[in-house]
mmCIF file of C-alpha atoms in Angstrom:
data_model
loop_
_atom_site.group_PDB
_atom_site.id
_atom_site.type_symbol
_atom_site.label_atom_id
_atom_site.label_comp_id
_atom_site.label_asym_id
_atom_site.label_seq_id
_atom_site.Cartn_x
_atom_site.Cartn_y
_atom_site.Cartn_z
ATOM 1 C CA MET A 1 -0.001 -0.007 0.010
ATOM 2 C CA VAL A 2 2.759 2.396 0.785
ATOM 3 C CA ALA A 3 4.285 3.531 -2.393
ATOM 4 C CA ALA A 4 7.306 5.708 -2.831
ATOM 5 C CA MET A 5 5.609 7.573 -5.610
ATOM 6 C CA GLY A 6 7.428 9.404 -8.264
ATOM 7 C CA ARG A 7 6.751 12.787 -6.956
ATOM 8 C CA ALA A 8 8.439 14.791 -9.679
ATOM 9 C CA ALA A 9 5.244 15.654 -11.511
ATOM 10 C CA ALA A 10 3.351 16.581 -8.413
ATOM 11 C CA GLU A 11 6.213 18.684 -7.099
ATOM 12 C CA GLU A 12 5.939 20.931 -10.111
ATOM 13 C CA GLY A 13 2.803 22.188 -8.525
ATOM 14 C CA ASP A 14 4.714 23.112 -5.341
ATOM 15 C CA VAL A 15 7.055 25.274 -7.278
ATOM 16 C CA GLU A 16 4.124 27.607 -7.777
ATOM 17 C CA PHE A 17 4.429 28.935 -4.284
ATOM 18 C CA VAL A 18 8.017 28.133 -3.537
ATOM 19 C CA ASP A 19 10.424 30.938 -3.836
ATOM 20 C CA TYR A 20 14.002 30.042 -3.241
ATOM 21 C CA ASP A 21 16.352 32.349 -1.460
ATOM 22 C CA GLN A 22 19.855 32.677 -2.757
ATOM 23 C CA ASP A 23 21.236 34.645 0.152
ATOM 24 C CA ASP A 24 21.409 31.721 2.466
ATOM 25 C CA GLU A 25 24.914 30.474 1.887
ATOM 26 C CA ASP A 26 26.005 31.627 5.357
ATOM 27 C CA ALA A 27 23.245 29.833 7.152
ATOM 28 C CA MET A 28 23.927 26.760 5.017
ATOM 29 C CA GLU A 29 27.487 26.495 6.038
ATOM 30 C CA GLU A 30 27.056 27.336 9.645
ATOM 31 C CA ASP A 31 24.192 24.929 10.250
ATOM 32 C CA GLY A 32 24.790 22.146 7.771
ATOM 33 C CA ARG A 33 21.652 22.988 5.975
ATOM 34 C CA ALA A 34 22.521 20.752 3.096
ATOM 35 C CA ALA A 35 20.852 17.933 4.913
ATOM 36 C CA ARG A 36 17.574 19.757 5.490
ATOM 37 C CA ALA A 37 14.594 17.940 4.211
ATOM 38 C CA LEU A 38 11.879 20.423 3.619
ATOM 39 C CA PRO A 39 12.262 23.405 1.382
ATOM 40 C CA VAL A 40 10.424 26.339 2.782
ATOM 41 C CA PRO A 41 7.822 27.992 0.592
ATOM 42 C CA ARG A 42 7.797 31.665 0.822
ATOM 43 C CA ILE A 43 4.075 32.216 1.181
ATOM 44 C CA VAL A 44 4.132 35.583 2.745
ATOM 45 C CA SER A 45 3.701 38.827 0.913
ATOM 46 C CA PRO A 46 5.967 41.095 2.960
ATOM 47 C CA ALA A 47 3.892 44.090 2.243
ATOM 48 C CA VAL A 48 0.881 42.867 4.143
ATOM 49 C CA VAL A 49 2.403 40.744 6.751
ATOM 50 C CA ARG A 50 4.094 41.706 10.019
ATOM 51 C CA THR A 51 7.047 39.488 10.505
ATOM 52 C CA ARG A 52 8.874 38.868 13.735
ATOM 53 C CA GLY A 53 11.726 36.666 14.842
ATOM 54 C CA ARG A 54 15.482 36.284 14.575
ATOM 55 C CA PHE A 55 15.159 33.724 11.871
ATOM 56 C CA ALA A 56 13.022 35.858 9.644
ATOM 57 C CA GLY A 57 14.316 36.009 6.119
ATOM 58 C CA ARG A 58 16.779 33.300 6.703
ATOM 59 C CA SER A 59 14.401 30.482 5.786
ATOM 60 C CA PRO A 60 16.699 27.594 4.789
ATOM 61 C CA SER A 61 15.376 26.670 1.442
ATOM 62 C CA VAL A 62 18.310 24.606 0.485
ATOM 63 C CA LEU A 63 16.872 21.364 -0.759
ATOM 64 C CA THR A 64 14.294 21.234 -3.415
ATOM 65 C CA SER A 65 11.593 18.699 -2.984
ATOM 66 C CA SER A 66 12.413 17.022 -6.240
ATOM 67 C CA HIS A 67 15.710 15.891 -4.651
ATOM 68 C CA TYR A 68 13.785 13.893 -2.152
ATOM 69 C CA ARG A 69 10.971 11.400 -2.229
ATOM 70 C CA PHE A 70 8.378 11.599 0.425
ATOM 71 C CA ASP A 71 6.489 8.353 0.909
ATOM 72 C CA SER A 72 2.776 8.546 0.707
ATOM 73 C CA ILE A 73 -0.150 6.177 0.522
ATOM 74 C CA THR A 74 -2.043 5.876 -2.655
ATOM 75 C CA ASN A 75 -5.728 5.024 -3.127
ATOM 76 C CA ASP A 76 -6.379 2.174 -5.424
ATOM 77 C CA GLY A 77 -7.734 3.429 -8.659
ATOM 78 C CA ASP A 78 -9.648 6.310 -7.222
ATOM 79 C CA HIS A 79 -8.293 9.721 -8.069
ATOM 80 C CA GLY A 80 -11.169 12.042 -7.266
ATOM 81 C CA PRO A 81 -11.343 14.280 -4.168
ATOM 82 C CA GLY A 82 -12.379 12.706 -0.875
ATOM 83 C CA PRO A 83 -10.973 11.043 2.180
ATOM 84 C CA GLN A 84 -7.673 9.260 2.108
ATOM 85 C CA ARG A 85 -7.266 5.764 3.409
ATOM 86 C CA SER A 86 -4.587 5.286 6.022
ATOM 87 C CA ILE A 87 -2.327 2.251 5.938
ATOM 88 C CA GLU A 88 -4.440 0.112 8.191
ATOM 89 C CA GLY A 89 -7.800 1.758 8.088
ATOM 90 C CA TRP A 90 -9.654 5.044 7.989
ATOM 91 C CA THR A 91 -8.867 7.906 10.339
ATOM 92 C CA ILE A 92 -11.210 10.539 11.604
ATOM 93 C CA LEU A 93 -10.677 13.728 13.631
ATOM 94 C CA VAL A 94 -12.899 14.717 16.502
ATOM 95 C CA SER A 95 -12.556 18.329 17.602
ATOM 96 C CA GLY A 96 -14.304 20.592 20.138
ATOM 97 C CA ILE A 97 -13.606 18.045 22.912
ATOM 98 C CA LYS A 98 -14.137 19.083 26.504
ATOM 99 C CA GLU A 99 -10.946 19.286 28.616
ATOM 100 C CA ASP A 100 -12.032 16.763 31.147
ATOM 101 C CA ALA A 101 -12.960 14.166 28.601
ATOM 102 C CA GLU A 102 -11.426 10.740 29.047
ATOM 103 C CA GLU A 103 -10.631 7.927 26.609
ATOM 104 C CA ASP A 104 -13.517 5.785 27.844
ATOM 105 C CA ASP A 105 -16.023 8.500 26.848
ATOM 106 C CA PHE A 106 -14.819 8.329 23.292
ATOM 107 C CA TYR A 107 -14.252 4.579 23.068
ATOM 108 C CA ASN A 108 -17.869 3.959 24.177
ATOM 109 C CA ALA A 109 -19.429 6.599 21.980
ATOM 110 C CA PHE A 110 -17.517 5.742 18.835
ATOM 111 C CA SER A 111 -17.661 1.989 19.277
ATOM 112 C CA GLU A 112 -21.301 2.162 18.216
ATOM 113 C CA PHE A 113 -20.139 2.513 14.640
ATOM 114 C CA GLY A 114 -17.663 -0.271 14.485
ATOM 115 C CA HIS A 115 -14.500 -1.584 16.151
ATOM 116 C CA VAL A 116 -12.319 1.352 17.149
ATOM 117 C CA LYS A 117 -8.877 0.074 16.081
ATOM 118 C CA ASP A 118 -6.928 2.975 17.439
ATOM 119 C CA LEU A 119 -7.694 6.050 19.535
ATOM 120 C CA HIS A 120 -5.520 8.988 20.368
ATOM 121 C CA LEU A 121 -6.995 11.395 22.892
ATOM 122 C CA ASN A 122 -4.000 13.662 23.296
ATOM 123 C CA LEU A 123 -3.413 15.637 26.446
ATOM 124 C CA GLU A 124 -2.194 19.181 26.805
ATOM 125 C CA ARG A 125 1.317 19.028 28.134
ATOM 126 C CA ARG A 126 0.903 22.037 30.436
ATOM 127 C CA THR A 127 -2.288 21.000 32.138
ATOM 128 C CA GLY A 128 -2.578 17.276 31.584
ATOM 129 C CA TYR A 129 -6.139 17.782 30.452
ATOM 130 C CA ALA A 130 -7.482 16.827 26.998
ATOM 131 C CA LYS A 131 -6.088 19.097 24.351
ATOM 132 C CA GLY A 132 -9.458 19.291 22.523
ATOM 133 C CA TYR A 133 -9.123 16.746 19.682
ATOM 134 C CA ALA A 134 -9.031 13.024 19.191
ATOM 135 C CA LEU A 135 -8.016 10.813 16.305
ATOM 136 C CA ILE A 136 -9.906 7.589 15.795
ATOM 137 C CA GLU A 137 -9.190 4.793 13.407
ATOM 138 C CA TYR A 138 -11.681 2.315 12.039
ATOM 139 C CA GLU A 139 -11.132 -0.638 9.813
ATOM 140 C CA SER A 140 -13.627 0.249 7.110
ATOM 141 C CA PHE A 141 -14.641 3.378 5.247
ATOM 142 C CA GLU A 142 -18.287 2.683 6.063
ATOM 143 C CA GLU A 143 -17.737 2.642 9.813
ATOM 144 C CA ALA A 144 -15.816 5.826 9.696
ATOM 145 C CA GLN A 145 -18.397 7.563 7.512
ATOM 146 C CA ALA A 146 -21.203 6.386 9.789
ATOM 147 C CA ALA A 147 -19.369 7.838 12.828
ATOM 148 C CA ILE A 148 -18.859 11.203 11.022
ATOM 149 C CA ARG A 149 -22.548 11.341 9.995
ATOM 150 C CA ALA A 150 -23.920 10.515 13.388
ATOM 151 C CA MET A 151 -21.503 12.394 15.610
ATOM 152 C CA ASN A 152 -20.616 15.513 13.718
ATOM 153 C CA GLY A 153 -22.332 18.437 15.493
ATOM 154 C CA SER A 154 -23.551 16.234 18.330
ATOM 155 C CA GLN A 155 -23.119 16.839 22.025
ATOM 156 C CA LEU A 156 -20.592 14.890 24.006
ATOM 157 C CA LEU A 157 -20.228 15.775 27.710
ATOM 158 C CA THR A 158 -22.309 18.937 27.131
ATOM 159 C CA LYS A 159 -20.083 20.206 24.395
ATOM 160 C CA THR A 160 -20.653 20.187 20.656
ATOM 161 C CA ILE A 161 -18.066 18.097 18.932
ATOM 162 C CA TYR A 162 -17.112 18.180 15.217
ATOM 163 C CA VAL A 163 -16.200 15.000 13.415
ATOM 164 C CA ASP A 164 -14.563 14.804 10.007
ATOM 165 C CA TRP A 165 -12.073 12.789 7.995
ATOM 166 C CA ALA A 166 -8.433 13.361 9.015
ATOM 167 C CA PHE A 167 -6.803 12.805 5.636
ATOM 168 C CA SER A 168 -7.644 13.870 2.064
ATOM 169 C CA ARG A 169 -6.735 12.409 -1.262
ATOM 170 C CA GLY A 170 -5.619 15.742 -2.615
ATOM 171 C CA PRO A 171 -5.025 19.438 -1.724
ATOM 172 C CA ILE A 172 -7.629 21.568 -0.185
ATOM 173 C CA GLN A 173 -9.643 23.262 -2.944
ATOM 174 C CA ASN A 174 -10.140 26.988 -2.794
ATOM 175 C CA PHE A 175 -7.534 27.620 -0.162
ATOM 176 C CA LYS A 176 -6.652 31.193 -0.085
ATOM 177 C CA SER A 177 -3.998 31.991 -2.725
ATOM 178 C CA THR A 178 -0.621 32.218 -1.094
ATOM 179 C CA ARG A 179 1.186 33.560 -4.128
ATOM 180 C CA PRO A 180 3.214 36.563 -3.177
ATOM 181 C CA SER A 181 2.000 39.731 -4.789
ATOM 182 C CA ARG A 182 5.532 40.882 -5.607
ATOM 183 C CA PRO A 183 7.315 39.448 -8.499
ATOM 184 C CA ARG A 184 9.125 36.288 -7.714
ATOM 185 C CA SER A 185 12.832 36.223 -7.667
ATOM 186 C CA ARG A 186 14.703 34.462 -10.404
ATOM 187 C CA THR A 187 15.107 30.732 -10.081
ATOM 188 C CA PRO A 188 18.601 29.825 -8.958
ATOM 189 C CA PRO A 189 20.554 28.047 -11.695
ATOM 190 C CA ARG A 190 20.884 24.736 -9.817
ATOM 191 C CA ARG A 191 17.094 24.846 -9.393
ATOM 192 C CA LEU A 192 16.574 25.576 -12.992
ATOM 193 C CA ALA A 193 18.738 22.675 -14.007
ATOM 194 C CA ALA A 194 16.685 20.421 -11.800
ATOM 195 C CA LEU A 195 13.520 21.466 -13.526
ATOM 196 C CA ARG A 196 14.709 20.881 -16.985
ATOM 197 C CA PRO A 197 13.908 17.476 -18.379
ATOM 198 C CA MET B 1 -16.246 18.559 4.909
ATOM 199 C CA ALA B 2 -17.673 22.047 5.356
ATOM 200 C CA ALA B 3 -19.861 20.554 8.111
ATOM 201 C CA ALA B 4 -17.088 20.250 10.685
ATOM 202 C CA GLY B 5 -15.862 23.459 12.223
ATOM 203 C CA GLY B 6 -16.335 27.083 12.149
ATOM 204 C CA GLU B 7 -16.281 27.089 15.893
ATOM 205 C CA ASN B 8 -13.287 29.352 16.123
ATOM 206 C CA SER B 9 -13.367 32.291 13.821
ATOM 207 C CA GLY B 10 -9.985 33.635 14.883
ATOM 208 C CA ALA B 11 -8.253 30.445 13.829
ATOM 209 C CA GLY B 12 -10.501 29.759 10.886
ATOM 210 C CA GLU B 13 -9.527 31.573 7.753
ATOM 211 C CA GLY B 14 -6.690 33.253 5.947
ATOM 212 C CA GLU B 15 -3.206 32.192 5.216
ATOM 213 C CA PHE B 16 -1.629 29.407 7.196
ATOM 214 C CA TYR B 17 1.741 27.801 7.136
ATOM 215 C CA LEU B 18 3.563 25.955 9.924
ATOM 216 C CA ARG B 19 7.079 24.587 10.049
ATOM 217 C CA TYR B 20 8.929 23.180 13.005
ATOM 218 C CA TYR B 21 12.562 21.879 13.044
ATOM 219 C CA VAL B 22 14.738 20.506 15.757
ATOM 220 C CA GLY B 23 18.118 19.085 15.219
ATOM 221 C CA HIS B 24 21.800 18.993 15.919
ATOM 222 C CA LYS B 25 24.977 17.856 14.357
ATOM 223 C CA GLY B 26 26.921 15.333 16.308
ATOM 224 C CA LYS B 27 28.869 12.198 15.956
ATOM 225 C CA PHE B 28 25.980 10.564 14.140
ATOM 226 C CA GLY B 29 25.800 13.369 11.622
ATOM 227 C CA HIS B 30 22.897 15.719 11.235
ATOM 228 C CA GLU B 31 19.979 14.337 13.186
ATOM 229 C CA PHE B 32 16.758 16.159 13.041
ATOM 230 C CA LEU B 33 13.023 16.154 13.070
ATOM 231 C CA GLU B 34 11.034 18.509 10.885
ATOM 232 C CA PHE B 35 7.451 18.841 9.846
ATOM 233 C CA GLU B 36 5.317 21.364 8.082
ATOM 234 C CA PHE B 37 1.688 22.055 7.251
ATOM 235 C CA ARG B 38 1.306 23.792 3.917
ATOM 236 C CA PRO B 39 -1.663 25.996 3.050
ATOM 237 C CA ASP B 40 -3.108 23.424 0.649
ATOM 238 C CA GLY B 41 -3.240 20.832 3.468
ATOM 239 C CA LYS B 42 -0.087 18.991 2.657
ATOM 240 C CA LEU B 43 1.587 17.657 5.838
ATOM 241 C CA ARG B 44 5.232 16.725 5.461
ATOM 242 C CA TYR B 45 7.350 14.992 7.979
ATOM 243 C CA ALA B 46 10.970 14.147 7.937
ATOM 244 C CA ASN B 47 13.023 12.453 10.641
ATOM 245 C CA ASN B 48 16.662 11.651 10.365
ATOM 246 C CA SER B 49 18.724 9.709 12.779
ATOM 247 C CA ASN B 50 21.947 8.219 11.657
ATOM 248 C CA TYR B 51 22.357 6.165 14.777
ATOM 249 C CA LYS B 52 22.885 2.522 13.804
ATOM 250 C CA ASN B 53 21.308 2.949 10.333
ATOM 251 C CA ASP B 54 21.454 5.648 7.751
ATOM 252 C CA THR B 55 17.846 6.159 6.783
ATOM 253 C CA MET B 56 15.778 9.233 6.705
ATOM 254 C CA ILE B 57 12.048 8.873 7.097
ATOM 255 C CA ARG B 58 10.090 11.124 4.800
ATOM 256 C CA LYS B 59 6.354 11.023 4.752
ATOM 257 C CA GLU B 60 3.677 13.250 3.254
ATOM 258 C CA VAL B 61 -0.053 13.178 3.281
ATOM 259 C CA PHE B 62 -2.787 15.717 2.641
ATOM 260 C CA VAL B 63 -4.797 16.491 5.800
ATOM 261 C CA SER B 64 -8.433 17.672 5.704
ATOM 262 C CA PRO B 65 -9.443 21.251 6.318
ATOM 263 C CA SER B 66 -10.591 20.154 9.799
ATOM 264 C CA VAL B 67 -7.024 19.034 10.687
ATOM 265 C CA LEU B 68 -5.615 22.279 9.504
ATOM 266 C CA ARG B 69 -8.214 24.165 11.492
ATOM 267 C CA GLU B 70 -7.210 22.243 14.565
ATOM 268 C CA ALA B 71 -3.573 23.118 14.099
ATOM 269 C CA ARG B 72 -4.518 26.714 13.832
ATOM 270 C CA ARG B 73 -6.634 26.514 16.973
ATOM 271 C CA ILE B 74 -3.770 25.053 18.983
ATOM 272 C CA ILE B 75 -1.474 27.894 17.760
ATOM 273 C CA GLN B 76 -4.130 30.560 18.265
ATOM 274 C CA GLU B 77 -4.803 29.527 21.887
ATOM 275 C CA SER B 78 -1.099 29.326 22.704
ATOM 276 C CA ASP B 79 -0.666 33.116 21.994
ATOM 277 C CA ILE B 80 2.673 32.314 20.438
ATOM 278 C CA MET B 81 2.080 34.929 17.751
ATOM 279 C CA LYS B 82 2.400 37.683 20.335
ATOM 280 C CA GLU B 83 5.855 36.486 21.519
ATOM 281 C CA ASP B 84 9.293 37.415 20.336
ATOM 282 C CA ASP B 85 12.424 35.279 20.302
ATOM 283 C CA SER B 86 14.890 38.173 20.838
ATOM 284 C CA ASN B 87 15.666 37.144 24.444
ATOM 285 C CA TRP B 88 15.583 33.414 23.971
ATOM 286 C CA PRO B 89 18.758 31.300 24.135
ATOM 287 C CA GLU B 90 20.684 31.243 20.849
ATOM 288 C CA PRO B 91 21.039 27.995 19.016
ATOM 289 C CA ASP B 92 24.231 26.290 20.037
ATOM 290 C CA ARG B 93 26.226 23.153 19.589
ATOM 291 C CA ILE B 94 23.694 21.097 21.521
ATOM 292 C CA GLY B 95 21.113 21.983 18.950
ATOM 293 C CA ARG B 96 18.671 24.287 17.301
ATOM 294 C CA GLN B 97 14.895 24.690 17.107
ATOM 295 C CA GLU B 98 13.033 26.663 14.527
ATOM 296 C CA LEU B 99 9.356 27.570 14.487
ATOM 297 C CA GLU B 100 7.886 29.358 11.552
ATOM 298 C CA ILE B 101 4.254 30.177 11.412
ATOM 299 C CA VAL B 102 2.141 32.290 9.072
ATOM 300 C CA MET B 103 -1.330 32.947 10.283
ATOM 301 C CA GLY B 104 -3.527 35.697 8.923
ATOM 302 C CA ASN B 105 -1.248 38.688 8.543
ATOM 303 C CA GLU B 106 1.228 37.560 11.231
ATOM 304 C CA HIS B 107 4.448 35.774 10.427
ATOM 305 C CA ILE B 108 6.817 34.512 13.050
ATOM 306 C CA SER B 109 10.140 32.842 12.377
ATOM 307 C CA PHE B 110 11.702 31.988 15.717
ATOM 308 C CA THR B 111 14.881 30.162 16.538
ATOM 309 C CA THR B 112 16.373 29.077 19.803
ATOM 310 C CA SER B 113 18.454 26.310 21.401
ATOM 311 C CA LYS B 114 17.073 22.923 22.418
ATOM 312 C CA ILE B 115 15.201 23.139 25.704
ATOM 313 C CA GLY B 116 15.830 20.225 27.952
ATOM 314 C CA SER B 117 13.219 21.008 30.654
ATOM 315 C CA LEU B 118 11.313 23.728 32.394
ATOM 316 C CA VAL B 119 14.497 24.541 34.366
ATOM 317 C CA ASP B 120 16.058 25.905 31.126
ATOM 318 C CA VAL B 121 12.865 27.881 30.578
ATOM 319 C CA GLN B 122 12.892 29.324 34.101
ATOM 320 C CA SER B 123 16.521 30.319 34.003
ATOM 321 C CA SER B 124 16.188 32.120 30.613
ATOM 322 C CA LYS B 125 15.817 35.801 30.045
ATOM 323 C CA ASP B 126 12.215 35.403 28.867
ATOM 324 C CA PRO B 127 10.673 32.603 30.868
ATOM 325 C CA GLU B 128 7.052 33.577 30.053
ATOM 326 C CA GLY B 129 7.584 33.606 26.303
ATOM 327 C CA LEU B 130 9.839 30.585 26.239
ATOM 328 C CA ARG B 131 7.388 28.626 28.287
ATOM 329 C CA ILE B 132 4.689 29.244 25.705
ATOM 330 C CA PHE B 133 7.049 28.085 22.999
ATOM 331 C CA TYR B 134 8.075 25.004 25.047
ATOM 332 C CA TYR B 135 4.505 23.802 25.580
ATOM 333 C CA LEU B 136 3.253 24.725 22.104
ATOM 334 C CA VAL B 137 6.078 22.759 20.470
ATOM 335 C CA GLN B 138 5.226 19.682 22.578
ATOM 336 C CA ASP B 139 1.546 19.962 21.735
ATOM 337 C CA LEU B 140 2.248 20.371 18.024
ATOM 338 C CA LYS B 141 4.660 17.447 17.978
ATOM 339 C CA CYS B 142 2.054 15.384 19.795
ATOM 340 C CA PHE B 143 -0.544 16.262 17.133
ATOM 341 C CA VAL B 144 1.734 15.569 14.197
ATOM 342 C CA PHE B 145 3.133 12.345 15.731
ATOM 343 C CA SER B 146 -0.434 11.061 16.134
ATOM 344 C CA LEU B 147 -1.339 11.953 12.582
ATOM 345 C CA ILE B 148 1.755 10.296 11.130
ATOM 346 C CA ASN B 149 1.530 7.342 13.448
ATOM 347 C CA LEU B 150 -2.038 6.641 12.658
ATOM 348 C CA HIS B 151 -1.654 7.138 8.934
ATOM 349 C CA PHE B 152 1.600 5.344 8.352
ATOM 350 C CA LYS B 153 1.950 3.208 11.519
ATOM 351 C CA ILE B 154 5.468 4.398 12.195
ATOM 352 C CA LYS B 155 6.840 5.696 15.443
ATOM 353 C CA PRO B 156 8.845 8.923 15.323
ATOM 354 C CA ILE B 157 12.361 9.086 16.693
ATOM 355 C CA GLN B 158 12.885 11.905 19.114
ATOM 356 C CA SER B 159 15.730 14.231 17.947
#
């Protein structure tokens, strides 16, 4: 099920909002940036955004994503939008959870829709109380879908909870454009070389 | 999908990007953990430990709008966007952390050393701000580890 997919084609899309800095040679040498895994997209238009922090403008965009393969899980034969299958089942997110909720509350409520294979009710590190979300895994799509339909917007421990799929097959549609309004800087030569067939 | 959420308008809309990095260079090379949420929902995760074997784990998956919204809520409620890293410990030989977040019209790009425990926080020049960072990072890691663990059934290695 896990396939190291040839990401080259998909990554071309990323290039849309990735803007590579060329002024980062210092940072590269001092921090060994050459081993960094994630290129940082410049998604901020400096004109409208207030930036703070010592690291601002030094985003280490050393490695292009086309150099690396990121493993992902593929859906068999189905390429439309919709929820993405996890390696051993279907994962849903419950949000809006009350801080004093406990695992039993969820296990019982969500077992009505099928066998709960895995349940993470994560705690806030500072307080030790529930952070406000849970992730639940079912074996089948139908069980997960039934849980979403029945429980989304329902009351659990006097609080309204929201239930939805955790993973999607593709990018979020209509997400706010993150293209910078200023002209993009020229693609570095090594980058350009990588893009050429 | 649209059904879930909308409960927190402050964390709901607008630009969003999150990247966290922690790592160091030592006798096992460059060991690090890094993850990011992109505005289109792509969650990327990379974990490199050269100890004993030489493999880097790299995973990516698209998360739903609800998951992105939850990440925003966690950040929003932490008040990290009001902090500043100017008085935090500088990254050193022991290691470096980076936290970059874009939310609405705010962009933070913080860096500091590794924080071993609350003792380090307490003895710093900005214990209040650093404490917010310290707990937020743990809560974000916890969220991402759960997502990656459930989706791929792998256990992250702590850098």
